[in-house]
Amino acid sequence: MTTLTDSGKEAPARIAHAGASAPSRNGTPPSERPRPLWMLVPGGLLMTLLIVVPLFLAIWISLLDLDQYTIRQWLQAPFLALGNFVEAITESRLLHGVWLSVSYALIVAIASVPIGVVAALATQNAFRGRGLVRSVYLIPYVLPAFVVATVFRAMFQPEGAVDGFFGLFGVNPGLWLNGPQSYWTLVIAQLWVSWPFVYLLTLAGLQAVDAEVHEAAALDGAGWWIKLRKVVLPYLRGSILLAFILTFLHSLNAFTMPFVLFGIPAPVDVEVLPVLTYTTAFQSFRFGLSAAMAVASLVIVAIPLFVYLRAVRLDTGEDAKR
């Protein structure tokens, strides 16, 4: 009776294993059967209409002398080849806009990482009111950028809240929305919006830290600094790198914040690449030149993204296997 019972218990497992490894009728295992690629057609069509077609249209416009005089017959606009790109580099403020965009986005990304990591570590363990604190931390992230920029514009106005605070110490900081200080105004506003995203990704990465690792470190007598440096941060390396890259790209492409904060035309010190592209197209009506700037910005965005993909080995399956 015992033998029959044991055989009965093992039979379903043997049947399931045999069914999983058994080839199909034509001799092909289920794992090697061809995938129904036709299911990708709806998503592929949508991606083509929303991404591929506008991208090629922007590249084509960047090769034309398209302005307010030729926009009505844009198909017959003079073909300049790389003329718009040469003009953007040599005669326009493109390089200045690239420098401003990259530098301020890099400052925001670097400053957001420690703030977000510290906030995530502070709310990792359970305590009374932790849910409320986590919700408060996410307020800058969920608020629309237009609202945040409007509030900061009111705060940094002459004789506004910021000037009133410095006035308590007898300090006159000067203009925040014009001149060289406008650059740091943009950095402060974008930093306030960006750090909760780093906090969110870091908090998600902390959930992946195995509890047994914490217990082993505690049994070995590791202090909080050793545990943070040897246990927690190695687990968070991928999350922090991803948060840094995405924060940098988001700040690099941010248009609403400088547009609402400083208006159009923006001060030269905050004429970042998205604002410069907008003013070239809709203030100077140089649509071909503006498209060339947009293509250049796409290349700039692709560089750190490519570096990240190579770093985490996500670009090809062969790299992942190696």
PDB file of C-alpha atoms in Angstrom:
ATOM      1  CA  MET A   1       0.000   0.000   0.000  1.00  0.00           C
ATOM      2  CA  THR A   2       2.836   2.365   0.837  1.00  0.00           C
ATOM      3  CA  THR A   3       4.508   1.724  -2.493  1.00  0.00           C
ATOM      4  CA  LEU A   4       1.325   2.445  -4.409  1.00  0.00           C
ATOM      5  CA  THR A   5       0.775   5.652  -2.450  1.00  0.00           C
ATOM      6  CA  ASP A   6       4.313   6.892  -3.114  1.00  0.00           C
ATOM      7  CA  SER A   7       3.963   6.037  -6.778  1.00  0.00           C
ATOM      8  CA  GLY A   8       0.690   7.908  -6.892  1.00  0.00           C
ATOM      9  CA  LYS A   9       2.329  11.006  -5.380  1.00  0.00           C
ATOM     10  CA  GLU A  10       5.270  10.902  -7.765  1.00  0.00           C
ATOM     11  CA  ALA A  11       3.212  10.201 -10.878  1.00  0.00           C
ATOM     12  CA  PRO A  12       1.847  13.746 -11.359  1.00  0.00           C
ATOM     13  CA  ALA A  13       5.364  15.190 -11.046  1.00  0.00           C
ATOM     14  CA  ARG A  14       6.736  12.712 -13.610  1.00  0.00           C
ATOM     15  CA  ILE A  15       3.837  13.436 -15.971  1.00  0.00           C
ATOM     16  CA  ALA A  16       4.301  17.204 -15.635  1.00  0.00           C
ATOM     17  CA  HIS A  17       8.061  16.897 -16.240  1.00  0.00           C
ATOM     18  CA  ALA A  18       7.505  14.679 -19.238  1.00  0.00           C
ATOM     19  CA  GLY A  19       4.893  17.062 -20.642  1.00  0.00           C
ATOM     20  CA  ALA A  20       7.173  20.078 -20.212  1.00  0.00           C
ATOM     21  CA  SER A  21      10.107  18.426 -21.961  1.00  0.00           C
ATOM     22  CA  ALA A  22       8.174  16.486 -24.565  1.00  0.00           C
ATOM     23  CA  PRO A  23       8.505  17.708 -28.146  1.00  0.00           C
ATOM     24  CA  SER A  24       5.521  18.713 -30.191  1.00  0.00           C
ATOM     25  CA  ARG A  25       4.068  16.623 -32.998  1.00  0.00           C
ATOM     26  CA  ASN A  26       6.621  17.932 -35.484  1.00  0.00           C
ATOM     27  CA  GLY A  27       9.530  17.239 -33.114  1.00  0.00           C
ATOM     28  CA  THR A  28      10.112  20.854 -31.951  1.00  0.00           C
ATOM     29  CA  PRO A  29      10.194  21.545 -28.184  1.00  0.00           C
ATOM     30  CA  PRO A  30       7.660  24.158 -26.982  1.00  0.00           C
ATOM     31  CA  SER A  31      10.450  26.558 -25.972  1.00  0.00           C
ATOM     32  CA  GLU A  32      11.755  26.618 -29.567  1.00  0.00           C
ATOM     33  CA  ARG A  33       8.449  27.066 -31.366  1.00  0.00           C
ATOM     34  CA  PRO A  34       8.172  30.205 -33.529  1.00  0.00           C
ATOM     35  CA  ARG A  35       6.494  33.138 -31.816  1.00  0.00           C
ATOM     36  CA  PRO A  36       3.338  34.694 -33.317  1.00  0.00           C
ATOM     37  CA  LEU A  37       5.051  37.835 -34.604  1.00  0.00           C
ATOM     38  CA  TRP A  38       1.808  39.112 -36.096  1.00  0.00           C
ATOM     39  CA  MET A  39       0.797  40.138 -32.559  1.00  0.00           C
ATOM     40  CA  LEU A  40       3.458  42.864 -32.766  1.00  0.00           C
ATOM     41  CA  VAL A  41       1.744  44.514 -35.721  1.00  0.00           C
ATOM     42  CA  PRO A  42      -0.587  46.879 -33.739  1.00  0.00           C
ATOM     43  CA  GLY A  43       2.206  48.123 -31.505  1.00  0.00           C
ATOM     44  CA  GLY A  44       4.576  48.377 -34.459  1.00  0.00           C
ATOM     45  CA  LEU A  45       2.109  50.463 -36.448  1.00  0.00           C
ATOM     46  CA  LEU A  46       1.499  52.776 -33.498  1.00  0.00           C
ATOM     47  CA  MET A  47       5.240  53.182 -32.927  1.00  0.00           C
ATOM     48  CA  THR A  48       5.760  53.899 -36.614  1.00  0.00           C
ATOM     49  CA  LEU A  49       3.081  56.604 -36.676  1.00  0.00           C
ATOM     50  CA  LEU A  50       4.088  58.276 -33.406  1.00  0.00           C
ATOM     51  CA  ILE A  51       7.878  57.914 -33.447  1.00  0.00           C
ATOM     52  CA  VAL A  52       9.407  56.785 -36.729  1.00  0.00           C
ATOM     53  CA  VAL A  53       7.415  59.007 -39.115  1.00  0.00           C
ATOM     54  CA  PRO A  54       7.874  62.242 -37.052  1.00  0.00           C
ATOM     55  CA  LEU A  55      11.580  61.428 -36.648  1.00  0.00           C
ATOM     56  CA  PHE A  56      12.162  61.071 -40.377  1.00  0.00           C
ATOM     57  CA  LEU A  57      10.020  64.153 -41.010  1.00  0.00           C
ATOM     58  CA  ALA A  58      12.160  66.175 -38.594  1.00  0.00           C
ATOM     59  CA  ILE A  59      15.348  64.940 -40.267  1.00  0.00           C
ATOM     60  CA  TRP A  60      13.952  65.872 -43.704  1.00  0.00           C
ATOM     61  CA  ILE A  61      12.900  69.352 -42.533  1.00  0.00           C
ATOM     62  CA  SER A  62      16.374  69.889 -41.037  1.00  0.00           C
ATOM     63  CA  LEU A  63      17.782  69.557 -44.562  1.00  0.00           C
ATOM     64  CA  LEU A  64      15.487  72.253 -46.012  1.00  0.00           C
ATOM     65  CA  ASP A  65      15.536  76.040 -45.977  1.00  0.00           C
ATOM     66  CA  LEU A  66      12.117  76.161 -44.369  1.00  0.00           C
ATOM     67  CA  ASP A  67      10.904  79.461 -42.933  1.00  0.00           C
ATOM     68  CA  GLN A  68       7.799  81.659 -42.915  1.00  0.00           C
ATOM     69  CA  TYR A  69       8.194  82.303 -46.644  1.00  0.00           C
ATOM     70  CA  THR A  70       8.469  78.681 -47.777  1.00  0.00           C
ATOM     71  CA  ILE A  71       6.228  76.957 -45.224  1.00  0.00           C
ATOM     72  CA  ARG A  72       3.179  77.011 -47.498  1.00  0.00           C
ATOM     73  CA  GLN A  73       5.046  75.031 -50.185  1.00  0.00           C
ATOM     74  CA  TRP A  74       7.368  73.153 -47.869  1.00  0.00           C
ATOM     75  CA  LEU A  75       7.788  70.272 -50.307  1.00  0.00           C
ATOM     76  CA  GLN A  76       9.371  72.722 -52.768  1.00  0.00           C
ATOM     77  CA  ALA A  77      11.570  74.432 -50.155  1.00  0.00           C
ATOM     78  CA  PRO A  78      15.265  74.792 -51.148  1.00  0.00           C
ATOM     79  CA  PHE A  79      17.384  71.803 -50.190  1.00  0.00           C
ATOM     80  CA  LEU A  80      20.369  72.808 -48.035  1.00  0.00           C
ATOM     81  CA  ALA A  81      21.745  69.372 -47.124  1.00  0.00           C
ATOM     82  CA  LEU A  82      23.811  69.993 -43.974  1.00  0.00           C
ATOM     83  CA  GLY A  83      23.594  73.779 -44.243  1.00  0.00           C
ATOM     84  CA  ASN A  84      21.258  74.124 -41.265  1.00  0.00           C
ATOM     85  CA  PHE A  85      23.557  72.042 -39.091  1.00  0.00           C
ATOM     86  CA  VAL A  86      26.567  74.121 -40.080  1.00  0.00           C
ATOM     87  CA  GLU A  87      24.668  77.339 -39.333  1.00  0.00           C
ATOM     88  CA  ALA A  88      23.443  75.954 -36.004  1.00  0.00           C
ATOM     89  CA  ILE A  89      26.993  75.166 -34.909  1.00  0.00           C
ATOM     90  CA  THR A  90      28.813  78.205 -36.291  1.00  0.00           C
ATOM     91  CA  GLU A  91      26.303  81.088 -36.213  1.00  0.00           C
ATOM     92  CA  SER A  92      23.568  80.293 -33.691  1.00  0.00           C
ATOM     93  CA  ARG A  93      23.727  79.841 -29.917  1.00  0.00           C
ATOM     94  CA  LEU A  94      23.406  76.064 -30.197  1.00  0.00           C
ATOM     95  CA  LEU A  95      26.713  75.240 -28.507  1.00  0.00           C
ATOM     96  CA  HIS A  96      25.881  77.669 -25.706  1.00  0.00           C
ATOM     97  CA  GLY A  97      22.472  76.031 -25.292  1.00  0.00           C
ATOM     98  CA  VAL A  98      24.049  72.569 -25.263  1.00  0.00           C
ATOM     99  CA  TRP A  99      26.517  73.646 -22.569  1.00  0.00           C
ATOM    100  CA  LEU A 100      23.757  75.139 -20.431  1.00  0.00           C
ATOM    101  CA  SER A 101      21.507  72.099 -20.837  1.00  0.00           C
ATOM    102  CA  VAL A 102      24.178  69.500 -20.116  1.00  0.00           C
ATOM    103  CA  SER A 103      25.734  71.383 -17.197  1.00  0.00           C
ATOM    104  CA  TYR A 104      22.487  72.167 -15.388  1.00  0.00           C
ATOM    105  CA  ALA A 105      21.064  68.678 -16.023  1.00  0.00           C
ATOM    106  CA  LEU A 106      24.272  67.137 -14.679  1.00  0.00           C
ATOM    107  CA  ILE A 107      24.157  69.290 -11.544  1.00  0.00           C
ATOM    108  CA  VAL A 108      20.520  68.359 -10.947  1.00  0.00           C
ATOM    109  CA  ALA A 109      21.180  64.642 -11.446  1.00  0.00           C
ATOM    110  CA  ILE A 110      24.245  64.609  -9.180  1.00  0.00           C
ATOM    111  CA  ALA A 111      22.463  66.539  -6.417  1.00  0.00           C
ATOM    112  CA  SER A 112      19.283  64.451  -6.689  1.00  0.00           C
ATOM    113  CA  VAL A 113      21.024  61.133  -6.015  1.00  0.00           C
ATOM    114  CA  PRO A 114      22.168  61.704  -2.383  1.00  0.00           C
ATOM    115  CA  ILE A 115      18.911  63.453  -1.481  1.00  0.00           C
ATOM    116  CA  GLY A 116      16.797  60.637  -2.917  1.00  0.00           C
ATOM    117  CA  VAL A 117      18.942  57.880  -1.395  1.00  0.00           C
ATOM    118  CA  VAL A 118      18.917  59.460   2.070  1.00  0.00           C
ATOM    119  CA  ALA A 119      15.132  59.967   1.902  1.00  0.00           C
ATOM    120  CA  ALA A 120      14.634  56.326   0.878  1.00  0.00           C
ATOM    121  CA  LEU A 121      16.875  55.032   3.673  1.00  0.00           C
ATOM    122  CA  ALA A 122      15.071  57.237   6.185  1.00  0.00           C
ATOM    123  CA  THR A 123      11.673  55.775   5.289  1.00  0.00           C
ATOM    124  CA  GLN A 124      12.731  52.162   4.751  1.00  0.00           C
ATOM    125  CA  ASN A 125      12.014  50.872   8.266  1.00  0.00           C
ATOM    126  CA  ALA A 126       8.514  50.975   9.699  1.00  0.00           C
ATOM    127  CA  PHE A 127       7.570  53.808  12.059  1.00  0.00           C
ATOM    128  CA  ARG A 128       4.409  55.650  12.952  1.00  0.00           C
ATOM    129  CA  GLY A 129       3.387  57.962  10.122  1.00  0.00           C
ATOM    130  CA  ARG A 130       5.717  56.406   7.531  1.00  0.00           C
ATOM    131  CA  GLY A 131       2.975  56.304   4.909  1.00  0.00           C
ATOM    132  CA  LEU A 132       2.285  60.015   5.368  1.00  0.00           C
ATOM    133  CA  VAL A 133       5.986  60.881   5.096  1.00  0.00           C
ATOM    134  CA  ARG A 134       6.346  58.822   1.929  1.00  0.00           C
ATOM    135  CA  SER A 135       3.342  60.562   0.429  1.00  0.00           C
ATOM    136  CA  VAL A 136       4.735  63.999   1.277  1.00  0.00           C
ATOM    137  CA  TYR A 137       8.046  63.111  -0.361  1.00  0.00           C
ATOM    138  CA  LEU A 138       6.234  62.359  -3.625  1.00  0.00           C
ATOM    139  CA  ILE A 139       4.374  65.691  -3.813  1.00  0.00           C
ATOM    140  CA  PRO A 140       7.026  67.440  -5.979  1.00  0.00           C
ATOM    141  CA  TYR A 141       6.968  64.496  -8.386  1.00  0.00           C
ATOM    142  CA  VAL A 142       3.210  64.302  -8.879  1.00  0.00           C
ATOM    143  CA  LEU A 143       2.550  68.045  -9.190  1.00  0.00           C
ATOM    144  CA  PRO A 144       2.363  69.347 -12.778  1.00  0.00           C
ATOM    145  CA  ALA A 145       5.508  71.127 -13.900  1.00  0.00           C
ATOM    146  CA  PHE A 146       3.426  74.164 -14.868  1.00  0.00           C
ATOM    147  CA  VAL A 147       2.168  74.552 -11.299  1.00  0.00           C
ATOM    148  CA  VAL A 148       5.637  74.102  -9.792  1.00  0.00           C
ATOM    149  CA  ALA A 149       7.174  76.640 -12.190  1.00  0.00           C
ATOM    150  CA  THR A 150       4.418  79.167 -11.427  1.00  0.00           C
ATOM    151  CA  VAL A 151       4.977  78.824  -7.680  1.00  0.00           C
ATOM    152  CA  PHE A 152       8.743  79.205  -8.014  1.00  0.00           C
ATOM    153  CA  ARG A 153       8.272  82.209 -10.302  1.00  0.00           C
ATOM    154  CA  ALA A 154       6.191  83.900  -7.616  1.00  0.00           C
ATOM    155  CA  MET A 155       8.719  83.011  -4.917  1.00  0.00           C
ATOM    156  CA  PHE A 156      11.706  84.360  -6.846  1.00  0.00           C
ATOM    157  CA  GLN A 157      10.045  87.586  -7.950  1.00  0.00           C
ATOM    158  CA  PRO A 158      11.659  90.826  -6.695  1.00  0.00           C
ATOM    159  CA  GLU A 159      10.499  91.351  -3.113  1.00  0.00           C
ATOM    160  CA  GLY A 160       9.046  87.853  -3.146  1.00  0.00           C
ATOM    161  CA  ALA A 161       9.342  85.131  -0.522  1.00  0.00           C
ATOM    162  CA  VAL A 162      13.006  84.390  -1.276  1.00  0.00           C
ATOM    163  CA  ASP A 163      14.028  88.051  -1.141  1.00  0.00           C
ATOM    164  CA  GLY A 164      12.034  88.421   2.072  1.00  0.00           C
ATOM    165  CA  PHE A 165      13.944  85.532   3.634  1.00  0.00           C
ATOM    166  CA  PHE A 166      17.330  87.015   2.720  1.00  0.00           C
ATOM    167  CA  GLY A 167      16.114  90.405   3.870  1.00  0.00           C
ATOM    168  CA  LEU A 168      15.861  89.052   7.421  1.00  0.00           C
ATOM    169  CA  PHE A 169      19.661  88.806   7.406  1.00  0.00           C
ATOM    170  CA  GLY A 170      20.197  92.130   5.658  1.00  0.00           C
ATOM    171  CA  VAL A 171      21.241  90.507   2.380  1.00  0.00           C
ATOM    172  CA  ASN A 172      20.133  91.719  -1.049  1.00  0.00           C
ATOM    173  CA  PRO A 173      20.636  88.726  -3.414  1.00  0.00           C
ATOM    174  CA  GLY A 174      19.680  90.626  -6.568  1.00  0.00           C
ATOM    175  CA  LEU A 175      17.550  89.407  -9.457  1.00  0.00           C
ATOM    176  CA  TRP A 176      16.705  85.710  -9.520  1.00  0.00           C
ATOM    177  CA  LEU A 177      14.769  85.594 -12.802  1.00  0.00           C
ATOM    178  CA  ASN A 178      17.274  87.533 -14.908  1.00  0.00           C
ATOM    179  CA  GLY A 179      21.023  87.663 -15.140  1.00  0.00           C
ATOM    180  CA  PRO A 180      23.554  85.039 -14.017  1.00  0.00           C
ATOM    181  CA  GLN A 181      21.500  84.017 -10.954  1.00  0.00           C
ATOM    182  CA  SER A 182      18.676  82.803 -13.192  1.00  0.00           C
ATOM    183  CA  TYR A 183      20.800  79.728 -13.964  1.00  0.00           C
ATOM    184  CA  TRP A 184      20.806  78.700 -10.302  1.00  0.00           C
ATOM    185  CA  THR A 185      17.116  79.477 -10.023  1.00  0.00           C
ATOM    186  CA  LEU A 186      16.498  76.916 -12.752  1.00  0.00           C
ATOM    187  CA  VAL A 187      18.764  74.407 -11.003  1.00  0.00           C
ATOM    188  CA  ILE A 188      16.923  74.819  -7.680  1.00  0.00           C
ATOM    189  CA  ALA A 189      13.475  74.489  -9.255  1.00  0.00           C
ATOM    190  CA  GLN A 190      14.415  71.439 -11.341  1.00  0.00           C
ATOM    191  CA  LEU A 191      16.147  69.801  -8.381  1.00  0.00           C
ATOM    192  CA  TRP A 192      13.016  70.152  -6.268  1.00  0.00           C
ATOM    193  CA  VAL A 193      11.049  68.356  -8.978  1.00  0.00           C
ATOM    194  CA  SER A 194      13.631  65.645  -9.732  1.00  0.00           C
ATOM    195  CA  TRP A 195      14.814  64.199  -6.419  1.00  0.00           C
ATOM    196  CA  PRO A 196      11.553  62.326  -5.576  1.00  0.00           C
ATOM    197  CA  PHE A 197      12.055  60.192  -8.688  1.00  0.00           C
ATOM    198  CA  VAL A 198      15.457  59.069  -7.378  1.00  0.00           C
ATOM    199  CA  TYR A 199      13.825  58.447  -4.004  1.00  0.00           C
ATOM    200  CA  LEU A 200      11.134  56.293  -5.621  1.00  0.00           C
ATOM    201  CA  LEU A 201      13.572  54.101  -7.563  1.00  0.00           C
ATOM    202  CA  THR A 202      15.879  53.762  -4.566  1.00  0.00           C
ATOM    203  CA  LEU A 203      12.974  52.750  -2.341  1.00  0.00           C
ATOM    204  CA  ALA A 204      12.006  50.100  -4.873  1.00  0.00           C
ATOM    205  CA  GLY A 205      15.599  48.856  -4.967  1.00  0.00           C
ATOM    206  CA  LEU A 206      15.694  48.569  -1.177  1.00  0.00           C
ATOM    207  CA  GLN A 207      12.877  46.046  -1.334  1.00  0.00           C
ATOM    208  CA  ALA A 208      15.205  43.710  -3.257  1.00  0.00           C
ATOM    209  CA  VAL A 209      17.736  43.533  -0.415  1.00  0.00           C
ATOM    210  CA  ASP A 210      17.357  40.099   1.146  1.00  0.00           C
ATOM    211  CA  ALA A 211      16.472  40.137   4.841  1.00  0.00           C
ATOM    212  CA  GLU A 212      18.936  37.293   5.430  1.00  0.00           C
ATOM    213  CA  VAL A 213      21.770  39.553   4.287  1.00  0.00           C
ATOM    214  CA  HIS A 214      20.802  42.107   6.948  1.00  0.00           C
ATOM    215  CA  GLU A 215      20.656  39.358   9.556  1.00  0.00           C
ATOM    216  CA  ALA A 216      24.069  37.999   8.557  1.00  0.00           C
ATOM    217  CA  ALA A 217      25.608  41.475   8.748  1.00  0.00           C
ATOM    218  CA  ALA A 218      24.044  42.013  12.187  1.00  0.00           C
ATOM    219  CA  LEU A 219      25.391  38.677  13.436  1.00  0.00           C
ATOM    220  CA  ASP A 220      28.863  39.635  12.218  1.00  0.00           C
ATOM    221  CA  GLY A 221      28.634  42.813  14.286  1.00  0.00           C
ATOM    222  CA  ALA A 222      28.656  45.215  11.318  1.00  0.00           C
ATOM    223  CA  GLY A 223      27.762  48.801  12.144  1.00  0.00           C
ATOM    224  CA  TRP A 224      25.313  50.890  10.167  1.00  0.00           C
ATOM    225  CA  TRP A 225      28.045  52.480   8.037  1.00  0.00           C
ATOM    226  CA  ILE A 226      29.642  49.141   7.121  1.00  0.00           C
ATOM    227  CA  LYS A 227      26.213  47.658   6.426  1.00  0.00           C
ATOM    228  CA  LEU A 228      25.316  50.628   4.222  1.00  0.00           C
ATOM    229  CA  ARG A 229      28.588  50.547   2.282  1.00  0.00           C
ATOM    230  CA  LYS A 230      29.057  46.773   1.996  1.00  0.00           C
ATOM    231  CA  VAL A 231      25.475  45.477   1.881  1.00  0.00           C
ATOM    232  CA  VAL A 232      22.897  48.077   0.900  1.00  0.00           C
ATOM    233  CA  LEU A 233      24.699  50.228  -1.688  1.00  0.00           C
ATOM    234  CA  PRO A 234      25.917  47.259  -3.805  1.00  0.00           C
ATOM    235  CA  TYR A 235      22.293  46.165  -4.111  1.00  0.00           C
ATOM    236  CA  LEU A 236      21.251  49.704  -5.094  1.00  0.00           C
ATOM    237  CA  ARG A 237      23.940  50.239  -7.720  1.00  0.00           C
ATOM    238  CA  GLY A 238      21.655  49.439 -10.659  1.00  0.00           C
ATOM    239  CA  SER A 239      18.723  51.443  -9.301  1.00  0.00           C
ATOM    240  CA  ILE A 240      20.888  54.484  -8.561  1.00  0.00           C
ATOM    241  CA  LEU A 241      22.529  54.376 -11.991  1.00  0.00           C
ATOM    242  CA  LEU A 242      19.143  54.120 -13.698  1.00  0.00           C
ATOM    243  CA  ALA A 243      17.754  56.974 -11.579  1.00  0.00           C
ATOM    244  CA  PHE A 244      20.791  59.138 -12.397  1.00  0.00           C
ATOM    245  CA  ILE A 245      20.506  58.558 -16.161  1.00  0.00           C
ATOM    246  CA  LEU A 246      16.739  59.138 -16.275  1.00  0.00           C
ATOM    247  CA  THR A 247      16.980  62.258 -14.100  1.00  0.00           C
ATOM    248  CA  PHE A 248      19.711  63.633 -16.348  1.00  0.00           C
ATOM    249  CA  LEU A 249      17.682  62.959 -19.509  1.00  0.00           C
ATOM    250  CA  HIS A 250      14.503  64.400 -18.000  1.00  0.00           C
ATOM    251  CA  SER A 251      16.266  67.604 -16.959  1.00  0.00           C
ATOM    252  CA  LEU A 252      18.008  67.838 -20.323  1.00  0.00           C
ATOM    253  CA  ASN A 253      14.668  67.718 -22.161  1.00  0.00           C
ATOM    254  CA  ALA A 254      12.674  69.815 -19.684  1.00  0.00           C
ATOM    255  CA  PHE A 255      10.836  72.602 -21.499  1.00  0.00           C
ATOM    256  CA  THR A 256       7.901  73.523 -19.267  1.00  0.00           C
ATOM    257  CA  MET A 257      10.030  74.549 -16.281  1.00  0.00           C
ATOM    258  CA  PRO A 258      12.249  77.161 -18.020  1.00  0.00           C
ATOM    259  CA  PHE A 259       9.421  78.253 -20.313  1.00  0.00           C
ATOM    260  CA  VAL A 260       7.026  79.119 -17.461  1.00  0.00           C
ATOM    261  CA  LEU A 261       9.699  80.208 -14.998  1.00  0.00           C
ATOM    262  CA  PHE A 262      11.402  82.788 -17.227  1.00  0.00           C
ATOM    263  CA  GLY A 263       9.030  83.337 -20.140  1.00  0.00           C
ATOM    264  CA  ILE A 264       9.917  83.941 -23.773  1.00  0.00           C
ATOM    265  CA  PRO A 265      12.405  85.252 -24.704  1.00  0.00           C
ATOM    266  CA  ALA A 266      14.314  83.651 -21.852  1.00  0.00           C
ATOM    267  CA  PRO A 267      17.472  85.211 -20.394  1.00  0.00           C
ATOM    268  CA  VAL A 268      20.652  84.171 -22.168  1.00  0.00           C
ATOM    269  CA  ASP A 269      21.868  82.412 -19.001  1.00  0.00           C
ATOM    270  CA  VAL A 270      18.945  79.948 -19.116  1.00  0.00           C
ATOM    271  CA  GLU A 271      18.447  79.589 -22.862  1.00  0.00           C
ATOM    272  CA  VAL A 272      18.684  75.826 -22.684  1.00  0.00           C
ATOM    273  CA  LEU A 273      18.378  73.644 -25.745  1.00  0.00           C
ATOM    274  CA  PRO A 274      14.579  73.043 -25.670  1.00  0.00           C
ATOM    275  CA  VAL A 275      13.906  76.769 -25.206  1.00  0.00           C
ATOM    276  CA  LEU A 276      16.383  77.708 -27.948  1.00  0.00           C
ATOM    277  CA  THR A 277      14.728  75.241 -30.329  1.00  0.00           C
ATOM    278  CA  TYR A 278      11.301  76.683 -29.533  1.00  0.00           C
ATOM    279  CA  THR A 279      12.329  80.325 -30.005  1.00  0.00           C
ATOM    280  CA  THR A 280      14.117  79.513 -33.268  1.00  0.00           C
ATOM    281  CA  ALA A 281      10.974  77.887 -34.649  1.00  0.00           C
ATOM    282  CA  PHE A 282       8.180  80.097 -33.308  1.00  0.00           C
ATOM    283  CA  GLN A 283       9.927  83.419 -32.731  1.00  0.00           C
ATOM    284  CA  SER A 284      12.387  83.560 -35.633  1.00  0.00           C
ATOM    285  CA  PHE A 285      10.305  81.201 -37.838  1.00  0.00           C
ATOM    286  CA  ARG A 286      13.414  79.280 -38.938  1.00  0.00           C
ATOM    287  CA  PHE A 287      11.782  75.867 -38.977  1.00  0.00           C
ATOM    288  CA  GLY A 288      14.606  74.104 -40.810  1.00  0.00           C
ATOM    289  CA  LEU A 289      17.210  75.471 -38.427  1.00  0.00           C
ATOM    290  CA  SER A 290      15.023  74.538 -35.460  1.00  0.00           C
ATOM    291  CA  ALA A 291      14.652  70.976 -36.783  1.00  0.00           C
ATOM    292  CA  ALA A 292      18.442  70.737 -37.061  1.00  0.00           C
ATOM    293  CA  MET A 293      18.718  71.785 -33.403  1.00  0.00           C
ATOM    294  CA  ALA A 294      16.116  69.172 -32.448  1.00  0.00           C
ATOM    295  CA  VAL A 295      18.041  66.443 -34.266  1.00  0.00           C
ATOM    296  CA  ALA A 296      21.223  67.560 -32.512  1.00  0.00           C
ATOM    297  CA  SER A 297      19.466  67.348 -29.149  1.00  0.00           C
ATOM    298  CA  LEU A 298      18.293  63.832 -30.030  1.00  0.00           C
ATOM    299  CA  VAL A 299      21.909  62.804 -30.599  1.00  0.00           C
ATOM    300  CA  ILE A 300      22.927  64.341 -27.272  1.00  0.00           C
ATOM    301  CA  VAL A 301      20.176  62.430 -25.475  1.00  0.00           C
ATOM    302  CA  ALA A 302      21.128  59.170 -27.197  1.00  0.00           C
ATOM    303  CA  ILE A 303      24.738  59.271 -25.959  1.00  0.00           C
ATOM    304  CA  PRO A 304      24.106  58.758 -22.197  1.00  0.00           C
ATOM    305  CA  LEU A 305      21.300  56.315 -22.982  1.00  0.00           C
ATOM    306  CA  PHE A 306      23.664  54.215 -25.097  1.00  0.00           C
ATOM    307  CA  VAL A 307      26.297  54.335 -22.360  1.00  0.00           C
ATOM    308  CA  TYR A 308      23.757  53.103 -19.808  1.00  0.00           C
ATOM    309  CA  LEU A 309      22.557  50.263 -22.034  1.00  0.00           C
ATOM    310  CA  ARG A 310      26.117  49.103 -22.586  1.00  0.00           C
ATOM    311  CA  ALA A 311      26.842  49.359 -18.883  1.00  0.00           C
ATOM    312  CA  VAL A 312      24.000  47.080 -17.830  1.00  0.00           C
ATOM    313  CA  ARG A 313      24.326  44.780 -20.850  1.00  0.00           C
ATOM    314  CA  LEU A 314      20.766  45.242 -22.027  1.00  0.00           C
ATOM    315  CA  ASP A 315      21.413  46.077 -25.663  1.00  0.00           C
ATOM    316  CA  THR A 316      21.959  42.539 -27.082  1.00  0.00           C
ATOM    317  CA  GLY A 317      21.224  39.050 -25.905  1.00  0.00           C
ATOM    318  CA  GLU A 318      24.799  37.937 -26.648  1.00  0.00           C
ATOM    319  CA  ASP A 319      26.179  40.527 -24.219  1.00  0.00           C
ATOM    320  CA  ALA A 320      23.755  39.395 -21.535  1.00  0.00           C
ATOM    321  CA  LYS A 321      24.893  35.774 -21.966  1.00  0.00           C
ATOM    322  CA  ARG A 322      28.570  36.737 -21.856  1.00  0.00           C
TER     323      ARG A 322
END
